[in-house]
Amino acid sequence: MSVRLVGLVPDDAQDWLNPALDVYVEAMGYPRGTQTHRSPLWRDHMRRPGWTAVGAYRSPDDATDGSPTGGSLVGIAYGYTGAGDQWWHQQLCAGLRHGGYTREQIDEITRDYFELTELHVHPRLQGHRIGEALLARLLEGRTEKSVLLSTPEVPADDNRAWRLYRRVGFADLLRHFSFAGDPRPFAVLGRRLPMGPHDDQQ
């Protein structure tokens, strides 16, 4: 399996955004057409301070029938610096208050963090540590003191996303939290930065 990681920039979004949204929809199991509704939000995120993105491209000589086209984008990760005027940040603070955290603890958690907004690998290519590679590349050189994310709850924390996050040291901040407008339970996880070269071996 040969995959190359490429830093993505807003100026080239016409080339990578639609393929990245396709990966997102496939990985999350969302209905076709979701891309149309998510595209404006992803473009808005590109304008936020600290935004950075990495794509995983499969080499053409690895193409096989039934898999994504050789040379195509098969994984996407992006995020940005968290800030008080962002919806996710506001939801997080409300959840932490409801979870019993003190004002001082909430301030410490949310003072200086990188929000891992999206991390997805095409389902046919999962299990090849592409997600780990994307995460490591995305967090390389970040200056925030921590990275935070939210992920859907699953029984026994047993899917590839959860196993990845546990393997690289993410710990619980909130469990079974519902964001406004979404009835699904989510967990909010976090870990300190930087992520060292051997953290993916934990």
PDB file of C-alpha atoms in Angstrom:
ATOM      1  CA  MET A   1       0.000   0.000   0.000  1.00  0.00           C
ATOM      2  CA  SER A   2       1.556   3.257  -1.138  1.00  0.00           C
ATOM      3  CA  VAL A   3      -0.019   6.493   0.066  1.00  0.00           C
ATOM      4  CA  ARG A   4       1.444   9.982  -0.090  1.00  0.00           C
ATOM      5  CA  LEU A   5       0.445  12.789   2.249  1.00  0.00           C
ATOM      6  CA  VAL A   6      -0.089  16.236   0.782  1.00  0.00           C
ATOM      7  CA  GLY A   7      -0.707  19.530   2.550  1.00  0.00           C
ATOM      8  CA  LEU A   8      -3.937  21.056   1.246  1.00  0.00           C
ATOM      9  CA  VAL A   9      -4.487  24.785   0.780  1.00  0.00           C
ATOM     10  CA  PRO A  10      -7.667  26.829   0.221  1.00  0.00           C
ATOM     11  CA  ASP A  11      -6.442  28.189  -3.112  1.00  0.00           C
ATOM     12  CA  ASP A  12      -6.587  24.638  -4.534  1.00  0.00           C
ATOM     13  CA  ALA A  13      -9.929  23.703  -2.963  1.00  0.00           C
ATOM     14  CA  GLN A  14     -11.517  23.368  -6.398  1.00  0.00           C
ATOM     15  CA  ASP A  15      -9.288  20.317  -6.887  1.00  0.00           C
ATOM     16  CA  TRP A  16      -9.522  18.573  -3.523  1.00  0.00           C
ATOM     17  CA  LEU A  17     -12.711  19.694  -1.730  1.00  0.00           C
ATOM     18  CA  ASN A  18     -15.255  17.563  -3.592  1.00  0.00           C
ATOM     19  CA  PRO A  19     -13.136  14.376  -3.415  1.00  0.00           C
ATOM     20  CA  ALA A  20     -12.548  15.045   0.292  1.00  0.00           C
ATOM     21  CA  LEU A  21     -16.277  15.439   0.896  1.00  0.00           C
ATOM     22  CA  ASP A  22     -16.871  12.174  -0.950  1.00  0.00           C
ATOM     23  CA  VAL A  23     -14.467  10.427   1.435  1.00  0.00           C
ATOM     24  CA  TYR A  24     -16.237  12.065   4.389  1.00  0.00           C
ATOM     25  CA  VAL A  25     -19.675  10.864   3.232  1.00  0.00           C
ATOM     26  CA  GLU A  26     -18.447   7.317   2.581  1.00  0.00           C
ATOM     27  CA  ALA A  27     -16.591   7.079   5.885  1.00  0.00           C
ATOM     28  CA  MET A  28     -19.514   8.418   7.922  1.00  0.00           C
ATOM     29  CA  GLY A  29     -22.171   6.463   6.056  1.00  0.00           C
ATOM     30  CA  TYR A  30     -24.119   9.595   5.190  1.00  0.00           C
ATOM     31  CA  PRO A  31     -26.542   9.705   2.228  1.00  0.00           C
ATOM     32  CA  ARG A  32     -25.327  10.949  -1.124  1.00  0.00           C
ATOM     33  CA  GLY A  33     -25.986  14.652  -1.435  1.00  0.00           C
ATOM     34  CA  THR A  34     -24.659  15.445   2.021  1.00  0.00           C
ATOM     35  CA  GLN A  35     -21.629  16.898   0.264  1.00  0.00           C
ATOM     36  CA  THR A  36     -23.700  19.811  -1.052  1.00  0.00           C
ATOM     37  CA  HIS A  37     -24.762  20.830   2.441  1.00  0.00           C
ATOM     38  CA  ARG A  38     -21.328  20.421   4.028  1.00  0.00           C
ATOM     39  CA  SER A  39     -19.268  22.184   1.362  1.00  0.00           C
ATOM     40  CA  PRO A  40     -20.102  25.762   2.499  1.00  0.00           C
ATOM     41  CA  LEU A  41     -19.242  24.878   6.097  1.00  0.00           C
ATOM     42  CA  TRP A  42     -15.882  23.376   5.126  1.00  0.00           C
ATOM     43  CA  ARG A  43     -15.114  26.482   3.069  1.00  0.00           C
ATOM     44  CA  ASP A  44     -16.003  28.668   6.033  1.00  0.00           C
ATOM     45  CA  HIS A  45     -13.635  26.652   8.219  1.00  0.00           C
ATOM     46  CA  MET A  46     -10.772  27.389   5.820  1.00  0.00           C
ATOM     47  CA  ARG A  47     -10.955  31.041   6.865  1.00  0.00           C
ATOM     48  CA  ARG A  48     -10.482  30.334  10.573  1.00  0.00           C
ATOM     49  CA  PRO A  49      -7.185  31.082  12.321  1.00  0.00           C
ATOM     50  CA  GLY A  50      -4.732  28.221  12.306  1.00  0.00           C
ATOM     51  CA  TRP A  51      -6.630  26.184   9.697  1.00  0.00           C
ATOM     52  CA  THR A  52      -4.556  23.379   8.204  1.00  0.00           C
ATOM     53  CA  ALA A  53      -5.412  20.275   6.202  1.00  0.00           C
ATOM     54  CA  VAL A  54      -3.701  17.131   4.938  1.00  0.00           C
ATOM     55  CA  GLY A  55      -4.865  14.752   2.227  1.00  0.00           C
ATOM     56  CA  ALA A  56      -3.848  11.133   1.653  1.00  0.00           C
ATOM     57  CA  TYR A  57      -3.499  10.176  -1.996  1.00  0.00           C
ATOM     58  CA  ARG A  58      -3.289   6.609  -3.180  1.00  0.00           C
ATOM     59  CA  SER A  59      -0.548   5.961  -5.714  1.00  0.00           C
ATOM     60  CA  PRO A  60      -1.786   5.038  -9.210  1.00  0.00           C
ATOM     61  CA  ASP A  61       0.108   1.736  -9.261  1.00  0.00           C
ATOM     62  CA  ASP A  62      -1.951   0.546  -6.260  1.00  0.00           C
ATOM     63  CA  ALA A  63      -5.261   0.818  -8.095  1.00  0.00           C
ATOM     64  CA  THR A  64      -7.415  -2.314  -8.113  1.00  0.00           C
ATOM     65  CA  ASP A  65     -10.967  -3.008  -9.191  1.00  0.00           C
ATOM     66  CA  GLY A  66     -13.493  -2.038  -6.536  1.00  0.00           C
ATOM     67  CA  SER A  67     -11.218   0.526  -4.876  1.00  0.00           C
ATOM     68  CA  PRO A  68     -11.030   4.289  -5.249  1.00  0.00           C
ATOM     69  CA  THR A  69      -9.356   5.411  -8.435  1.00  0.00           C
ATOM     70  CA  GLY A  70      -5.564   5.172  -8.344  1.00  0.00           C
ATOM     71  CA  GLY A  71      -3.973   8.482  -7.501  1.00  0.00           C
ATOM     72  CA  SER A  72      -7.176   9.792  -5.930  1.00  0.00           C
ATOM     73  CA  LEU A  73      -7.685  11.337  -2.537  1.00  0.00           C
ATOM     74  CA  VAL A  74      -8.569   8.593  -0.047  1.00  0.00           C
ATOM     75  CA  GLY A  75      -8.151  10.370   3.293  1.00  0.00           C
ATOM     76  CA  ILE A  76      -8.654  13.841   4.733  1.00  0.00           C
ATOM     77  CA  ALA A  77      -7.799  15.532   8.010  1.00  0.00           C
ATOM     78  CA  TYR A  78      -8.197  19.170   8.966  1.00  0.00           C
ATOM     79  CA  GLY A  79      -8.625  21.456  11.933  1.00  0.00           C
ATOM     80  CA  TYR A  80      -7.936  24.922  13.275  1.00  0.00           C
ATOM     81  CA  THR A  81      -7.283  26.859  16.456  1.00  0.00           C
ATOM     82  CA  GLY A  82     -10.241  26.821  18.820  1.00  0.00           C
ATOM     83  CA  ALA A  83     -11.782  30.180  19.746  1.00  0.00           C
ATOM     84  CA  GLY A  84     -14.641  31.496  21.833  1.00  0.00           C
ATOM     85  CA  ASP A  85     -16.717  32.719  18.879  1.00  0.00           C
ATOM     86  CA  GLN A  86     -16.932  29.214  17.358  1.00  0.00           C
ATOM     87  CA  TRP A  87     -20.054  27.038  17.733  1.00  0.00           C
ATOM     88  CA  TRP A  88     -18.109  23.906  18.714  1.00  0.00           C
ATOM     89  CA  HIS A  89     -16.193  25.821  21.383  1.00  0.00           C
ATOM     90  CA  GLN A  90     -19.415  27.195  22.851  1.00  0.00           C
ATOM     91  CA  GLN A  91     -21.007  23.754  22.853  1.00  0.00           C
ATOM     92  CA  LEU A  92     -17.916  22.311  24.520  1.00  0.00           C
ATOM     93  CA  CYS A  93     -17.957  24.894  27.303  1.00  0.00           C
ATOM     94  CA  ALA A  94     -21.658  24.240  27.950  1.00  0.00           C
ATOM     95  CA  GLY A  95     -21.017  20.512  28.071  1.00  0.00           C
ATOM     96  CA  LEU A  96     -18.096  20.886  30.442  1.00  0.00           C
ATOM     97  CA  ARG A  97     -20.184  23.049  32.779  1.00  0.00           C
ATOM     98  CA  HIS A  98     -22.973  20.477  32.708  1.00  0.00           C
ATOM     99  CA  GLY A  99     -20.376  17.766  33.350  1.00  0.00           C
ATOM    100  CA  GLY A 100     -19.325  19.402  36.594  1.00  0.00           C
ATOM    101  CA  TYR A 101     -16.088  21.077  35.550  1.00  0.00           C
ATOM    102  CA  THR A 102     -15.205  24.268  37.413  1.00  0.00           C
ATOM    103  CA  ARG A 103     -14.766  27.594  35.621  1.00  0.00           C
ATOM    104  CA  GLU A 104     -11.020  27.337  36.205  1.00  0.00           C
ATOM    105  CA  GLN A 105     -10.897  23.841  34.718  1.00  0.00           C
ATOM    106  CA  ILE A 106     -12.933  24.913  31.691  1.00  0.00           C
ATOM    107  CA  ASP A 107     -10.683  27.911  31.134  1.00  0.00           C
ATOM    108  CA  GLU A 108      -7.619  25.671  31.294  1.00  0.00           C
ATOM    109  CA  ILE A 109      -9.069  23.135  28.834  1.00  0.00           C
ATOM    110  CA  THR A 110     -10.245  25.719  26.308  1.00  0.00           C
ATOM    111  CA  ARG A 111      -7.549  28.382  26.592  1.00  0.00           C
ATOM    112  CA  ASP A 112      -5.203  27.129  23.874  1.00  0.00           C
ATOM    113  CA  TYR A 113      -6.230  24.131  21.755  1.00  0.00           C
ATOM    114  CA  PHE A 114      -6.322  22.825  18.217  1.00  0.00           C
ATOM    115  CA  GLU A 115      -9.712  21.460  17.168  1.00  0.00           C
ATOM    116  CA  LEU A 116      -9.362  18.261  15.144  1.00  0.00           C
ATOM    117  CA  THR A 117     -12.468  18.897  13.078  1.00  0.00           C
ATOM    118  CA  GLU A 118     -12.393  16.061  10.538  1.00  0.00           C
ATOM    119  CA  LEU A 119     -10.337  12.872  10.126  1.00  0.00           C
ATOM    120  CA  HIS A 120     -11.631  10.346   7.596  1.00  0.00           C
ATOM    121  CA  VAL A 121     -10.279   7.515   5.469  1.00  0.00           C
ATOM    122  CA  HIS A 122     -12.233   5.826   2.691  1.00  0.00           C
ATOM    123  CA  PRO A 123     -13.760   2.617   4.142  1.00  0.00           C
ATOM    124  CA  ARG A 124     -12.053   0.389   1.575  1.00  0.00           C
ATOM    125  CA  LEU A 125      -8.648   1.637   2.706  1.00  0.00           C
ATOM    126  CA  GLN A 126      -9.151   1.670   6.450  1.00  0.00           C
ATOM    127  CA  GLY A 127      -6.917  -0.604   8.517  1.00  0.00           C
ATOM    128  CA  HIS A 128      -3.672   0.508   6.843  1.00  0.00           C
ATOM    129  CA  ARG A 129      -2.708   3.159   9.449  1.00  0.00           C
ATOM    130  CA  ILE A 130      -3.535   5.958   7.025  1.00  0.00           C
ATOM    131  CA  GLY A 131      -5.522   7.718   9.727  1.00  0.00           C
ATOM    132  CA  GLU A 132      -2.524   7.668  12.066  1.00  0.00           C
ATOM    133  CA  ALA A 133      -0.292   9.086   9.371  1.00  0.00           C
ATOM    134  CA  LEU A 134      -2.774  11.869   8.614  1.00  0.00           C
ATOM    135  CA  LEU A 135      -3.108  12.721  12.296  1.00  0.00           C
ATOM    136  CA  ALA A 136       0.635  12.822  12.890  1.00  0.00           C
ATOM    137  CA  ARG A 137       1.210  15.028   9.827  1.00  0.00           C
ATOM    138  CA  LEU A 138      -1.657  17.356  10.740  1.00  0.00           C
ATOM    139  CA  LEU A 139      -0.402  17.899  14.300  1.00  0.00           C
ATOM    140  CA  GLU A 140       3.257  18.247  13.364  1.00  0.00           C
ATOM    141  CA  GLY A 141       4.546  21.632  14.468  1.00  0.00           C
ATOM    142  CA  ARG A 142       1.314  22.815  16.074  1.00  0.00           C
ATOM    143  CA  THR A 143       1.945  25.416  18.769  1.00  0.00           C
ATOM    144  CA  GLU A 144      -1.276  24.938  20.756  1.00  0.00           C
ATOM    145  CA  LYS A 145      -0.912  23.175  24.087  1.00  0.00           C
ATOM    146  CA  SER A 146      -3.542  20.511  23.335  1.00  0.00           C
ATOM    147  CA  VAL A 147      -5.738  18.951  20.663  1.00  0.00           C
ATOM    148  CA  LEU A 148      -9.439  18.287  21.208  1.00  0.00           C
ATOM    149  CA  LEU A 149     -12.000  16.377  19.146  1.00  0.00           C
ATOM    150  CA  SER A 150     -15.498  14.951  19.279  1.00  0.00           C
ATOM    151  CA  THR A 151     -16.432  11.517  17.987  1.00  0.00           C
ATOM    152  CA  PRO A 152     -19.673   9.511  18.059  1.00  0.00           C
ATOM    153  CA  GLU A 153     -20.067   7.068  20.923  1.00  0.00           C
ATOM    154  CA  VAL A 154     -19.875   3.390  19.981  1.00  0.00           C
ATOM    155  CA  PRO A 155     -20.372   0.289  22.167  1.00  0.00           C
ATOM    156  CA  ALA A 156     -17.227  -0.487  24.194  1.00  0.00           C
ATOM    157  CA  ASP A 157     -15.345   2.264  22.316  1.00  0.00           C
ATOM    158  CA  ASP A 158     -14.725  -0.414  19.695  1.00  0.00           C
ATOM    159  CA  ASN A 159     -14.217   0.908  16.200  1.00  0.00           C
ATOM    160  CA  ARG A 160     -11.177   1.999  14.210  1.00  0.00           C
ATOM    161  CA  ALA A 161     -11.525   5.679  15.120  1.00  0.00           C
ATOM    162  CA  TRP A 162     -11.705   4.967  18.837  1.00  0.00           C
ATOM    163  CA  ARG A 163      -8.811   2.510  18.724  1.00  0.00           C
ATOM    164  CA  LEU A 164      -6.699   5.112  16.925  1.00  0.00           C
ATOM    165  CA  TYR A 165      -7.492   7.856  19.416  1.00  0.00           C
ATOM    166  CA  ARG A 166      -6.760   5.617  22.384  1.00  0.00           C
ATOM    167  CA  ARG A 167      -3.541   4.355  20.814  1.00  0.00           C
ATOM    168  CA  VAL A 168      -2.176   7.884  20.443  1.00  0.00           C
ATOM    169  CA  GLY A 169      -3.137   8.965  23.932  1.00  0.00           C
ATOM    170  CA  PHE A 170      -6.469  10.754  23.749  1.00  0.00           C
ATOM    171  CA  ALA A 171      -8.337  10.770  27.079  1.00  0.00           C
ATOM    172  CA  ASP A 172     -11.976  11.442  27.971  1.00  0.00           C
ATOM    173  CA  LEU A 173     -13.213  14.955  28.684  1.00  0.00           C
ATOM    174  CA  LEU A 174     -16.940  14.355  28.129  1.00  0.00           C
ATOM    175  CA  ARG A 175     -18.924  11.201  27.447  1.00  0.00           C
ATOM    176  CA  HIS A 176     -22.438  10.780  26.046  1.00  0.00           C
ATOM    177  CA  PHE A 177     -22.763  14.462  25.228  1.00  0.00           C
ATOM    178  CA  SER A 178     -25.345  15.682  22.705  1.00  0.00           C
ATOM    179  CA  PHE A 179     -24.526  18.699  20.579  1.00  0.00           C
ATOM    180  CA  ALA A 180     -27.409  21.068  19.861  1.00  0.00           C
ATOM    181  CA  GLY A 181     -29.384  19.823  16.864  1.00  0.00           C
ATOM    182  CA  ASP A 182     -27.894  16.303  16.882  1.00  0.00           C
ATOM    183  CA  PRO A 183     -29.471  13.620  19.099  1.00  0.00           C
ATOM    184  CA  ARG A 184     -26.524  11.232  18.778  1.00  0.00           C
ATOM    185  CA  PRO A 185     -24.284  10.849  21.832  1.00  0.00           C
ATOM    186  CA  PHE A 186     -20.707  12.052  21.364  1.00  0.00           C
ATOM    187  CA  ALA A 187     -17.519  11.847  23.356  1.00  0.00           C
ATOM    188  CA  VAL A 188     -15.095  14.743  23.595  1.00  0.00           C
ATOM    189  CA  LEU A 189     -11.473  13.614  23.839  1.00  0.00           C
ATOM    190  CA  GLY A 190      -8.217  15.476  24.276  1.00  0.00           C
ATOM    191  CA  ARG A 191      -4.480  15.129  24.692  1.00  0.00           C
ATOM    192  CA  ARG A 192      -1.474  17.357  25.185  1.00  0.00           C
ATOM    193  CA  LEU A 193       0.681  18.585  22.338  1.00  0.00           C
ATOM    194  CA  PRO A 194       3.169  18.009  20.877  1.00  0.00           C
ATOM    195  CA  MET A 195       2.480  14.433  19.885  1.00  0.00           C
ATOM    196  CA  GLY A 196       5.876  12.758  20.092  1.00  0.00           C
ATOM    197  CA  PRO A 197       7.346  10.445  17.444  1.00  0.00           C
ATOM    198  CA  HIS A 198       6.526   7.324  19.458  1.00  0.00           C
ATOM    199  CA  ASP A 199       3.042   8.262  20.654  1.00  0.00           C
ATOM    200  CA  ASP A 200       1.441   6.154  17.935  1.00  0.00           C
ATOM    201  CA  GLN A 201       3.050   3.104  19.484  1.00  0.00           C
ATOM    202  CA  GLN A 202       1.322   3.480  22.855  1.00  0.00           C
TER     203      GLN A 202
END
